[in-house]
Short mmCIF file of C-alpha atoms in Angstrom, two decimals:
data_model
loop_
_atom_site.label_atom_id
_atom_site.label_comp_id
_atom_site.label_asym_id
_atom_site.label_seq_id
_atom_site.Cartn_x
_atom_site.Cartn_y
_atom_site.Cartn_z
CA MET Z 146 308.51 175.48 127.89
CA LYS Z 147 305.67 177.14 129.78
CA GLN Z 148 303.54 174.59 131.62
CA THR Z 149 299.94 175.43 130.72
CA PHE Z 150 296.99 173.13 130.20
CA CYS Z 151 293.53 173.15 128.64
CA GLU Z 152 290.92 171.14 130.55
CA LEU Z 153 288.02 169.68 128.54
CA PHE Z 154 285.00 167.92 130.09
CA ALA Z 155 286.26 169.53 133.27
CA GLY Z 156 283.55 168.31 135.64
CA VAL Z 157 284.30 169.89 139.01
CA GLY Z 158 288.01 170.31 138.32
CA GLY Z 159 289.75 167.05 139.19
CA PHE Z 160 292.40 167.44 136.51
CA ARG Z 161 292.93 171.06 137.45
CA LEU Z 162 293.38 170.33 141.14
CA GLY Z 163 295.99 167.68 140.43
CA LEU Z 164 297.89 169.67 137.82
CA GLU Z 165 297.95 172.95 139.72
CA GLU Z 166 299.28 171.08 142.74
CA SER Z 167 302.14 169.83 140.54
CA GLY Z 168 303.04 173.27 139.18
CA TRP Z 169 300.85 173.68 136.09
CA ASP Z 170 298.72 176.70 135.10
CA CYS Z 171 295.25 176.47 133.55
CA ALA Z 172 294.92 178.37 130.27
CA PHE Z 173 291.34 177.33 129.46
CA SER Z 174 288.55 175.05 130.68
CA ASN Z 175 285.23 173.79 129.33
CA GLN Z 176 282.39 172.04 131.11
CA TYR Z 177 278.86 171.50 129.85
CA GLU Z 178 276.19 168.94 130.67
CA PRO Z 179 273.69 168.76 127.78
CA ALA Z 180 271.13 166.66 129.64
CA THR Z 181 270.32 169.22 132.32
CA LYS Z 182 269.27 172.85 132.41
CA VAL Z 183 271.10 173.62 135.66
CA GLN Z 184 274.86 173.28 135.22
CA HIS Z 185 275.81 172.03 138.67
CA ALA Z 186 279.32 170.82 137.82
CA SER Z 187 280.23 174.03 136.03
CA ASP Z 188 278.79 176.10 138.89
CA ILE Z 189 280.98 174.23 141.37
CA TYR Z 190 283.99 174.64 139.08
CA MET Z 191 283.51 178.40 138.81
CA THR Z 192 282.92 178.72 142.56
CA HIS Z 193 286.44 177.46 143.18
CA PHE Z 194 288.34 178.68 140.12
CA GLY Z 195 286.39 181.72 138.92
CA GLU Z 196 284.88 182.46 135.52
CA ALA Z 197 288.07 183.61 133.79
CA ASN Z 198 289.01 181.43 130.80
CA HIS Z 199 286.13 179.04 131.53
CA ALA Z 200 283.45 178.19 128.96
CA ASN Z 201 280.16 176.66 130.07
CA CYS Z 202 278.91 175.77 126.61
CA ASP Z 203 278.53 172.82 124.26
CA ILE Z 204 282.03 171.87 123.14
CA ALA Z 205 280.70 171.34 119.61
CA LYS Z 206 279.83 175.04 119.49
CA LEU Z 207 283.19 176.13 120.84
CA SER Z 208 285.49 177.82 118.34
CA VAL Z 209 289.07 176.59 118.41
CA ASN Z 210 290.06 180.24 118.05
CA ASP Z 211 288.70 180.82 121.57
CA ILE Z 212 291.12 178.28 123.00
CA PRO Z 213 294.61 179.63 123.73
CA ASP Z 214 297.72 177.65 122.87
CA HIS Z 215 298.71 175.26 125.64
CA THR Z 216 301.36 172.71 126.56
CA LEU Z 217 299.01 169.98 127.72
CA LEU Z 218 295.47 169.05 126.69
CA VAL Z 219 293.54 167.05 129.31
CA GLY Z 220 290.08 165.60 129.65
CA GLY Z 221 287.98 162.76 130.97
CA PHE Z 222 285.90 162.28 127.85
CA PRO Z 223 282.73 160.14 127.63
CA CYS Z 224 282.92 156.56 126.37
CA GLN Z 225 280.77 156.45 123.23
CA ASP Z 226 280.55 154.73 119.83
CA TYR Z 227 283.63 155.76 117.86
CA SER Z 228 282.76 153.99 114.61
CA VAL Z 229 283.27 156.09 111.52
CA ALA Z 230 280.34 155.68 109.17
CA LYS Z 231 282.02 157.39 106.22
CA PRO Z 232 284.79 159.89 105.52
CA LEU Z 233 283.70 163.49 105.31
CA LEU Z 234 286.37 165.56 103.67
CA TYR Z 235 286.21 168.97 105.20
CA SER Z 236 288.75 171.39 106.58
CA GLU Z 237 288.44 170.44 110.25
CA GLY Z 238 288.81 166.68 109.96
CA ILE Z 239 286.23 163.92 110.09
CA GLU Z 240 282.89 163.39 111.69
CA GLY Z 241 281.83 160.14 113.26
CA LYS Z 242 278.40 159.37 114.66
CA LYS Z 243 276.49 162.44 115.73
CA GLY Z 244 277.23 163.59 119.25
CA VAL Z 245 280.38 161.55 119.71
CA LEU Z 246 282.57 163.99 121.58
CA TRP Z 247 285.87 162.39 120.63
CA TRP Z 248 285.76 164.22 117.31
CA GLU Z 249 285.58 167.55 119.14
CA ILE Z 250 288.84 166.63 120.89
CA VAL Z 251 290.33 165.69 117.51
CA LYS Z 252 289.33 169.07 116.11
CA ILE Z 253 291.21 170.85 118.90
CA ILE Z 254 294.26 168.61 118.53
CA GLU Z 255 294.32 169.21 114.78
CA ASN Z 256 294.29 172.97 115.21
CA LYS Z 257 296.35 173.43 118.39
CA ARG Z 258 298.84 170.53 118.25
CA PRO Z 259 299.65 170.59 121.99
CA PRO Z 260 303.00 168.94 122.81
CA PHE Z 261 301.31 166.69 125.39
CA ILE Z 262 297.85 165.13 125.76
CA LEU Z 263 296.47 163.34 128.83
CA LEU Z 264 293.07 161.64 128.63
CA GLU Z 265 291.13 159.48 131.08
CA ASN Z 266 288.31 157.01 130.47
CA VAL Z 267 286.69 153.87 131.81
CA ASN Z 268 288.80 150.81 131.09
CA ARG Z 269 286.08 149.18 128.98
CA LEU Z 270 287.23 151.56 126.25
CA LEU Z 271 289.96 148.99 125.51
CA VAL Z 272 287.45 146.24 124.74
CA SER Z 273 284.51 148.02 123.09
CA PRO Z 274 282.40 147.50 121.06
CA VAL Z 275 281.11 143.98 121.63
CA ASN Z 276 281.02 143.04 117.95
CA ALA Z 277 284.54 144.29 117.16
CA ARG Z 278 286.56 144.22 120.37
CA GLY Z 279 289.10 147.03 120.57
CA ARG Z 280 287.89 148.99 117.56
CA ASP Z 281 287.08 152.16 119.47
CA PHE Z 282 290.53 152.32 121.03
CA ALA Z 283 292.16 151.53 117.67
CA VAL Z 284 290.38 154.54 116.18
CA ILE Z 285 291.58 156.78 119.03
CA LEU Z 286 295.17 155.57 118.72
CA SER Z 287 295.11 156.05 114.96
CA CYS Z 288 293.82 159.60 115.30
CA LEU Z 289 296.64 160.52 117.68
CA GLU Z 290 299.25 158.75 115.56
CA TRP Z 291 298.10 160.60 112.43
CA PHE Z 292 298.96 163.91 114.08
CA GLY Z 293 302.43 162.66 114.96
CA TYR Z 294 302.04 161.59 118.59
CA ILE Z 295 303.64 158.73 120.44
CA VAL Z 296 300.92 157.20 122.62
CA GLU Z 297 301.12 155.36 125.93
CA TRP Z 298 298.20 153.88 127.81
CA ARG Z 299 297.80 152.22 131.16
CA VAL Z 300 294.90 150.90 133.20
CA ILE Z 301 295.57 152.19 136.71
CA ASN Z 302 293.81 151.07 139.86
CA ALA Z 303 294.16 153.95 142.32
CA ALA Z 304 294.27 151.56 145.28
CA ASP Z 305 297.43 149.92 143.90
CA TYR Z 306 299.28 153.19 144.56
CA GLY Z 307 298.10 153.94 148.07
CA PHE Z 308 294.80 155.71 147.43
CA PRO Z 309 291.69 154.76 149.43
CA GLN Z 310 289.50 153.67 146.48
CA ARG Z 311 289.66 150.71 144.11
CA ARG Z 312 289.00 152.68 140.94
CA LYS Z 313 290.31 151.39 137.61
CA ARG Z 314 290.60 153.86 134.75
CA VAL Z 315 292.62 153.93 131.57
CA PHE Z 316 294.98 156.89 131.19
CA ILE Z 317 296.14 157.80 127.69
CA MET Z 318 299.35 159.83 127.47
CA ALA Z 319 300.30 161.19 124.05
CA TYR Z 320 303.27 163.39 123.19
CA GLN Z 321 305.09 164.70 120.17
CA PRO Z 322 308.56 163.20 119.74
CA PHE Z 323 310.68 165.87 121.38
CA ARG Z 324 314.01 164.65 120.09
CA ASP Z 325 315.23 162.70 117.05
CA GLY Z 326 315.07 158.97 117.43
CA LEU Z 327 312.39 158.87 120.13
CA VAL Z 328 310.40 155.69 119.53
CA ALA Z 329 307.88 153.50 121.32
CA ASN Z 330 308.17 149.80 122.11
CA LEU Z 331 307.52 147.33 124.93
CA ASN Z 332 310.04 149.04 127.21
CA THR Z 333 308.02 152.26 126.98
CA ILE Z 334 305.43 150.55 129.20
CA THR Z 335 307.81 150.60 132.16
CA ASP Z 336 310.13 153.48 131.21
CA GLY Z 337 307.69 155.97 129.64
CA ILE Z 338 305.84 158.81 131.29
CA LEU Z 339 303.08 156.65 132.80
CA GLY Z 340 305.61 154.03 133.85
CA GLN Z 341 307.61 156.67 135.71
CA ALA Z 342 304.48 158.03 137.38
CA PHE Z 343 303.19 154.58 138.34
CA PRO Z 344 305.95 151.94 138.37
CA CYS Z 345 305.02 148.50 137.11
CA ASN Z 346 306.44 145.20 135.89
CA VAL Z 347 305.48 143.48 132.66
CA VAL Z 348 304.27 140.01 133.63
CA ALA Z 349 302.47 138.46 130.63
CA ASP Z 350 300.89 138.76 127.17
CA LYS Z 351 303.75 140.69 125.58
CA HIS Z 352 303.12 141.22 121.89
CA SER Z 353 303.09 143.75 119.08
CA TYR Z 354 300.22 144.38 116.70
CA TYR Z 355 299.89 146.38 113.50
CA ILE Z 356 296.97 148.78 113.38
CA GLY Z 357 295.41 150.30 110.30
CA THR Z 358 296.90 150.91 106.88
CA GLU Z 359 299.77 152.99 105.54
CA LYS Z 360 298.86 156.62 105.43
CA ILE Z 361 300.99 159.15 103.57
CA GLY Z 362 302.98 158.93 100.35
CA GLY Z 363 303.36 156.15 97.85
CA GLU Z 364 300.94 154.44 95.52
CA GLY Z 365 297.86 153.03 97.21
CA MET Z 366 298.53 154.69 100.55
CA GLU Z 367 295.94 156.81 102.30
CA LYS Z 368 296.43 160.50 101.61
CA ASP Z 369 294.08 162.21 104.07
CA PHE Z 370 293.01 161.89 107.67
CA ALA Z 371 289.34 161.15 106.99
CA THR Z 372 290.03 158.28 104.61
CA TYR Z 373 292.71 156.84 106.89
CA ILE Z 374 290.54 156.77 110.01
CA HIS Z 375 287.61 155.38 108.05
CA SER Z 376 289.83 152.57 106.77
CA VAL Z 377 290.95 151.70 110.31
CA SER Z 378 287.36 151.59 111.57
CA GLU Z 379 286.17 149.58 108.59
CA ALA Z 380 289.05 147.10 108.79
CA TRP Z 381 288.43 146.54 112.49
CA ASP Z 382 284.74 145.90 111.89
CA LYS Z 383 285.61 143.28 109.26
CA MET Z 384 288.08 141.53 111.57
CA ALA Z 385 285.38 141.35 114.27
CA HIS Z 386 287.76 140.55 117.13
CA ARG Z 387 286.13 138.46 119.84
CA VAL Z 388 288.94 139.36 122.23
CA SER Z 389 290.55 142.80 122.28
CA PRO Z 390 294.29 142.77 121.49
CA PHE Z 391 294.79 145.68 123.89
CA LYS Z 392 296.10 144.62 127.30
CA ASP Z 393 296.21 146.84 130.38
CA ALA Z 394 299.29 148.76 129.20
CA GLY Z 395 300.91 149.62 125.92
CA ALA Z 396 302.57 152.05 123.54
CA PHE Z 397 301.80 152.99 119.95
CA TYR Z 398 303.68 154.82 117.23
CA SER Z 399 304.00 154.66 113.46
CA GLY Z 400 301.27 152.07 113.07
CA VAL Z 401 302.67 149.51 115.51
CA MET Z 402 301.16 148.80 118.91
CA TYR Z 403 303.11 147.16 121.74
CA THR Z 404 301.05 145.86 124.63
CA ALA Z 405 301.37 143.69 127.74
CA THR Z 406 299.79 142.77 131.05
CA THR Z 407 301.42 144.47 134.01
CA GLU Z 408 301.49 144.37 137.78
CA PRO Z 409 301.90 147.49 139.95
CA VAL Z 410 305.10 148.20 141.87
CA TYR Z 411 304.45 150.19 145.03
CA ASP Z 412 306.75 150.92 147.95
CA ASN Z 413 305.01 149.29 150.90
CA ARG Z 414 306.72 151.74 153.23
CA LYS Z 415 304.51 154.47 151.78
CA LEU Z 416 301.07 155.25 153.12
CA LYS Z 417 298.25 152.95 152.02
CA GLN Z 418 294.90 154.56 152.70
CA THR Z 419 291.70 152.67 153.43
CA LEU Z 420 287.98 153.40 153.54
CA GLY Z 421 288.19 153.76 157.30
CA ASP Z 422 290.71 156.59 156.93
CA VAL Z 423 288.19 158.90 155.23
CA LEU Z 424 285.18 158.36 157.50
CA ALA Z 425 283.76 161.18 159.58
CA ASN Z 426 283.12 160.77 163.30
CA GLU Z 427 279.81 159.05 164.01
CA GLN Z 428 278.46 162.02 165.95
CA ASP Z 429 278.93 164.24 162.89
CA VAL Z 430 276.76 162.07 160.61
CA PRO Z 431 273.19 163.36 160.02
CA GLU Z 432 270.45 160.87 160.92
CA GLU Z 433 269.28 160.60 157.29
CA PHE Z 434 272.41 158.61 156.40
CA PHE Z 435 271.69 155.86 158.91
CA ILE Z 436 269.85 152.75 157.69
CA ASN Z 437 266.65 151.48 159.28
CA ASN Z 438 265.33 149.01 156.67
CA LEU Z 439 268.33 146.71 157.04
CA ASP Z 440 266.54 143.61 155.69
CA LYS Z 441 266.17 145.13 152.21
CA TRP Z 442 269.85 146.03 152.09
CA GLU Z 443 270.85 142.55 153.26
CA TYR Z 444 268.75 140.95 150.52
CA LEU Z 445 270.17 143.12 147.74
CA LYS Z 446 273.76 142.59 148.85
CA GLY Z 447 273.36 138.88 149.56
CA ALA Z 448 273.94 135.86 147.30
CA LYS Z 449 270.95 134.80 145.18
CA LYS Z 450 269.82 131.80 143.18
CA GLU Z 451 266.13 132.21 142.46
CA PRO Z 452 263.63 131.71 139.62
CA ARG Z 453 262.54 134.83 137.77
CA ILE Z 454 260.32 135.61 134.79
CA SER Z 455 261.74 137.54 131.85
CA ARG Z 456 259.74 140.68 131.18
CA TYR Z 457 260.75 140.51 127.53
CA ASN Z 458 259.55 137.04 126.55
CA GLY Z 459 257.83 135.63 129.63
CA TYR Z 460 260.25 132.72 130.05
CA GLU Z 461 261.32 131.57 133.47
CA TYR Z 462 265.05 131.50 134.24
CA VAL Z 463 267.30 131.13 137.27
CA TYR Z 464 268.87 134.40 138.38
CA GLN Z 465 272.17 133.96 140.17
CA GLU Z 466 274.68 136.36 141.73
CA GLY Z 467 277.25 136.28 144.50
CA ALA Z 468 277.26 138.23 147.72
CA VAL Z 469 278.71 141.71 148.12
CA ALA Z 470 280.58 142.60 151.30
CA PHE Z 471 278.11 143.95 153.85
CA PRO Z 472 279.07 146.11 155.54
CA ASP Z 473 282.05 147.35 153.54
CA ALA Z 474 285.43 146.59 155.09
CA LEU Z 475 287.09 149.59 156.73
CA ASP Z 476 290.62 148.18 156.67
CA ARG Z 477 290.99 148.17 152.88
CA PRO Z 478 290.31 150.60 150.01
CA SER Z 479 286.68 151.16 149.13
CA ARG Z 480 284.92 149.75 146.11
CA THR Z 481 284.52 152.03 143.09
CA ILE Z 482 282.23 155.01 143.65
CA ILE Z 483 279.42 154.94 141.07
CA THR Z 484 277.04 157.68 139.97
CA GLY Z 485 274.16 155.99 141.82
CA GLU Z 486 275.95 156.21 145.19
CA GLY Z 487 273.57 158.83 146.58
CA GLY Z 488 270.00 158.62 147.81
CA MET Z 489 268.28 156.70 150.60
CA SER Z 490 266.90 153.79 148.56
CA PRO Z 491 268.53 150.38 149.21
CA SER Z 492 271.04 149.30 146.58
CA ARG Z 493 273.48 146.48 145.97
CA ASN Z 494 276.14 148.91 144.75
CA LYS Z 495 276.09 151.66 147.36
CA HIS Z 496 278.62 151.60 150.16
CA VAL Z 497 277.41 150.79 153.67
CA VAL Z 498 279.65 151.03 156.73
CA GLN Z 499 279.16 150.00 160.33
CA THR Z 500 279.81 152.64 162.96
CA PRO Z 501 281.60 152.08 166.30
CA SER Z 502 278.19 151.91 168.00
CA GLY Z 503 277.08 149.12 165.66
CA ARG Z 504 274.72 151.11 163.43
CA TYR Z 505 274.79 150.91 159.63
CA ARG Z 506 274.94 153.94 157.40
CA ARG Z 507 275.59 155.21 153.88
CA LEU Z 508 278.56 157.38 152.96
CA MET Z 509 278.21 161.16 153.06
CA PRO Z 510 279.25 163.39 150.13
CA ILE Z 511 282.28 164.66 152.06
CA GLU Z 512 283.51 161.07 152.40
CA LEU Z 513 283.02 160.40 148.70
CA GLU Z 514 285.05 163.54 147.99
CA ARG Z 515 287.84 162.24 150.20
CA LEU Z 516 287.84 158.89 148.37
CA ASN Z 517 288.56 160.79 145.15
CA GLY Z 518 291.10 163.11 146.78
CA PHE Z 519 289.04 166.32 146.62
CA PRO Z 520 289.11 168.87 149.44
CA ASP Z 521 286.31 168.54 151.99
CA ASN Z 522 282.93 169.87 150.83
CA TRP Z 523 284.29 170.68 147.37
CA THR Z 524 280.88 169.99 145.80
CA GLN Z 525 278.83 171.73 148.47
CA LEU Z 526 276.62 174.47 147.03
CA ASN Z 527 273.17 175.50 148.27
CA GLU Z 528 271.40 174.30 145.12
CA VAL Z 529 273.29 171.00 144.82
CA SER Z 530 271.61 168.08 146.62
CA ASP Z 531 273.51 165.33 148.40
CA THR Z 532 272.34 162.89 145.72
CA LYS Z 533 273.73 165.12 142.98
CA ARG Z 534 276.99 165.53 144.87
CA ALA Z 535 277.32 161.75 144.99
CA PHE Z 536 276.56 161.54 141.27
CA ILE Z 537 279.29 164.08 140.54
CA MET Z 538 281.83 162.11 142.56
CA GLY Z 539 280.80 158.95 140.70
CA ASN Z 540 281.87 160.69 137.50
CA ALA Z 541 285.07 162.19 138.92
CA LEU Z 542 288.63 160.92 138.88
CA VAL Z 543 291.19 160.39 141.63
CA VAL Z 544 292.98 163.73 141.91
CA GLY Z 545 296.23 162.28 143.25
CA LEU Z 546 296.78 160.21 140.10
CA VAL Z 547 296.75 163.34 137.95
CA GLU Z 548 299.02 165.13 140.40
CA GLN Z 549 301.62 162.37 140.10
CA ILE Z 550 301.50 162.45 136.29
CA GLY Z 551 301.85 166.24 136.44
CA TYR Z 552 305.07 165.95 138.44
CA VAL Z 553 306.56 163.48 135.95
CA LEU Z 554 305.60 165.69 133.00
CA SER Z 555 307.25 168.66 134.70
CA LYS Z 556 310.41 166.61 135.10
CA VAL Z 557 310.35 165.52 131.44
CA ILE Z 558 309.93 169.09 130.27
CA GLY Z 559 312.57 170.43 132.63
CA GLU Z 560 315.14 167.74 131.92
CA ARG Z 561 315.00 167.31 128.17
CA SER Z 562 318.65 166.36 128.06
CA ASN Z 563 317.90 163.35 130.24
CA VAL Z 564 314.73 162.24 128.47
CA ASN Z 565 316.57 159.35 126.81
CA LYS Z 566 315.06 157.16 129.53
CA LEU Z 567 311.95 157.24 127.33
CA THR Z 568 313.91 155.83 124.39
CA THR Z 569 315.04 152.24 124.32
CA THR Z 570 316.18 149.78 121.70
CA SER Z 571 313.47 147.98 119.77
CA VAL Z 572 312.40 144.53 120.92
#
């Protein structure tokens, strides 16, 4: 099987960097930011990878006929409202709320049926929305299951596997059963593709859970995709879960979800990177990154218990929050990079480090790139400001995680005869 991938919501190419490093070839990519006229991320992407087979356009306006067949579909799609207001029976599937980009992914899956799918999102996807915990993820799982995929998911903290940033994201790995009898159950959590890429132990909360309704064949069963997905969404809204049934890892197939809480298994003899490992020499840091108004930073990062007045109703209340490490520790992985990391204004969430000379400073874009595993100055273009570069890194993923998954996928494809490690007896 040829190892090609299609990269959606490509950003500046994090998936592509990781997959090409592990032996994959890019067949197509798409990146478009609707909220801005200047397409900085796409410009950076094309600077490094060229314009061939890249589309800088709204994915909703992209024809599936323009996308070549591929082995693996990847994307870090936005976390939005996945509720299905009503079934719309039309040739390309269903439509949820306007602008929800998940349905564009579904449209491509429906038409291209790639053997493998790898998606990345913030881990709150497993618990949203507030009034029906887990519904959004149940809709996503049901969509993938409808098209015949076994699905694994896992919340992975990059720092647990030696990377220099504490960044938790949920990875969703879906694949067509590539031999008779391939099933999913609790053992898939440790023995499946994600379990091979990032070893773990199941430690608590083991259970199975039935999602949705029967779908094809038989009296009273759902007969089309739109009606089925609508029924899942509607049923979840009625159940109104206060706690999501989805734990940090799981597997799903044929309507049954297996899930559990896990702990990472990492060989301590391997390299464990820290924030200090990515820092530039002090003499190479421009003066604008050093902090002068230290008192404002100390206040924002310090513990607070103070009376405040609500701007909504005028009532007085006590605002309380704990302290944030200040400066950030250099001997451990960094906190999660956020989109507001750039800019000179004081902030509770931005990283601040202390230099060997005792001065305090913010992180430079090149250091944020290193925390995500990108090559130095990957986002550096004349028209891209340092603040925008930081924003882009706040939206990016950790490249090394994708690289590791790419290696495991290559092994699975190349050793089909030995893929029985993905199949275990039911529990």
